[in-house]
Amino acid sequence: MLPAPNLDDRGFQDLVDDAKRLVQQRCPTWTDHNVSDPGVTLIEAVAQMVDQLIYRLNRVPDRNYIKFLELIGVELRPPAAARGSATFWLAAPQPQPVIVRAESRVATPRTDVSDPVTFSTLDELAIVPCSFSRAATQPARGTPTDTTSTVGRGGFPAFSAAPTVGDALLIGLSDAVPSCAVLLRFDCTVSGRGVDPRNPPLIWEAWTDDGWVACDLGSDDTGGLNKPGDVVLHVPGSHRASVIARERAGWLRCRLIVAQPGQPTYVESPTILGVAAHTIGGTAPTIHAEVVHSEVIGRSDGTPAQRFTLQRRPVVASESPLTLTALAGETAQEWTEVPHFAQSGPDDRHFRIDAYAGEVEFGPALRTADGALRRYGDVPPAGAILRLESYRTGGGQAGNVARGQVRVLKTSIPYVSRVENRDPAIGGADAETLADAKARGPLLLRSRGRAVTVADFEELARDAAPDAARVACIPEAGVVGGVRLLVVPHVAGDDLGRIERADLDPPWQILERISNHLDERRLVGTRLLVQPPDYVWLTAVVRLSARPRFDPAALRTEVLRALYRLYDPLSGGPDGTGWPFGRAVQAHEVNAILARIPGVDMSREVSVALFPAEADTGTRGAAVNRLELPATGLVYSFDHQVRVEP
């Protein structure tokens, strides 16, 4: 149910007290205010009539507007839960699999000013033990050659004698290790000449059913396979064992790739003397929500349109429909969640969830034009005990935490010593406000579930993905019927407001959900592309002076925070709702925010320069006073620099 406003919250006694205070001001000689006094009796009679008028006033006009919204099916959108991942590190390699159960809980630390933010794992994680099994090399245009026999006996070159892009070193593990963190311990000699040991042109990959897929490199202290050290790899969840070089193993490979401009590459191949492998951890997906199991929500009275309130709310959306069990004596009936009752027949065991209110609702019965009573969904028998098998509760923007913030184990897991989130949790959004719902009502009536106008695309996208922070529809220039839908996820920055560029790419699940939802509602001939904005990298270089008695270091931090806040994709821009799509960036806007910071001496010279940067290398371009953005563009803050002179 939508919360209706109380236009005048005064009651009978409030009106009587107000009248008595006015009497004291206007007629100070009247001092008998007992209830037996005829004047007080008259005041109470008038207050009673006014109280009735206020009651009727509270029925209009906002209340009527809200009730009309309910008639067309508008409900407040519930909060969306942030999703991320947690890596569980073992205290030491184990000889048997370590199981991290689904719904294991991890959290951020509790602080003096904030409660911990708790996450639950979505799937069960098996941290599978492994060991080194095989080694092989593969030239760029050749077949793999088994080199296992040379390990520990003089070694072998990792690549060709004259290393070529595409050459690969293959490491076979005793078993596939999906979603696990693997430590590869190399014994190498300094023979890979020509490469920068701090930035070798290498990529680690794992074999899957879809071919080779890149691994996430945790750390590498081998200097490009040039000295003894460890390589920590986070293997993708689709890792599979396969046969390569006539041997079956869980294969990983290190491949030589094209060097970036200014990046040196190998002149001679590095030599591998020995290899060892261990599983040291694993990564599981997480969600900012808690699962409630087997909650008894009440007893059915056998009538249509029953509503039952859950103990926890709001309800977070699940990937699959929820189920409910109706227990009537020895009989147990299973009921299935549906989004609405429009397609439900009189014998369909359906129910729906009002996620915001946290209520379970059964189908209504409506009288048709011929006087018959039609039921939209079956009704649980009278006296049946209703039990909701499971649901998630939680969500909100608090779940958008930066990388490295989740490091507390709330569920004890044997052999696991610590936990961390190597990537930020994104996608958390607060529940819709009543004002937003009131603005959405006319859009819903106008679009009728069809994507025709720009506003239709944006509103339907928000319906499909409430976990998207911003959605903008941009007509494709020069393409008839072409439409681009730009999506920005909910993200969290560090203390200064810095956001990693990779964190601004929405998860593919959000893009796919929006694309599928709009594909069913677009006009025939409309070509739709759902993607993140085209981010234009920008570095602002500021030089200013501090006023007397202001700490230059603290002032520098405050100016940096203001710069990142100005260009923030979610809370920046002139109105604080995110930098507008396609809006040019101008230097004088920086001067405006500097003037509002205490401690900046605007009477002395203030220098502001804007530098566009290359997305691949971060190299600065020439300084400009105005940076133009394309219609699909959004500014991205990259390494702002501030110099404060005392």
PDB file of C-alpha atoms in Angstrom, residues 34 70 130 142 193 344 352 429 507 512 544-545 592 608 633:
ATOM      1  CA  ASN A  34     -13.473  24.299  33.374  1.00  0.00           C
ATOM      2  CA  GLU A  70      -2.916   2.406  -6.573  1.00  0.00           C
ATOM      3  CA  CYS A 130      45.427 -28.943  -6.258  1.00  0.00           C
ATOM      4  CA  GLY A 142      52.496 -24.458 -33.171  1.00  0.00           C
ATOM      5  CA  ARG A 193      66.247 -10.233 -21.173  1.00  0.00           C
ATOM      6  CA  SER A 344      -4.285 -16.339 -13.153  1.00  0.00           C
ATOM      7  CA  ARG A 352       2.284 -12.107  -5.210  1.00  0.00           C
ATOM      8  CA  ALA A 429      19.706   1.515  -4.283  1.00  0.00           C
ATOM      9  CA  PRO A 507      27.347  -5.888 -14.522  1.00  0.00           C
ATOM     10  CA  GLU A 512      20.936  -8.117 -20.253  1.00  0.00           C
ATOM     11  CA  LEU A 544      46.267  27.917  -5.224  1.00  0.00           C
ATOM     12  CA  SER A 545      47.267  29.616  -1.987  1.00  0.00           C
ATOM     13  CA  ALA A 592      33.395  28.496  -8.520  1.00  0.00           C
ATOM     14  CA  VAL A 608      43.222  25.820 -13.083  1.00  0.00           C
ATOM     15  CA  GLY A 633      29.739  10.949 -22.987  1.00  0.00           C
TER      16      GLY A 633
END
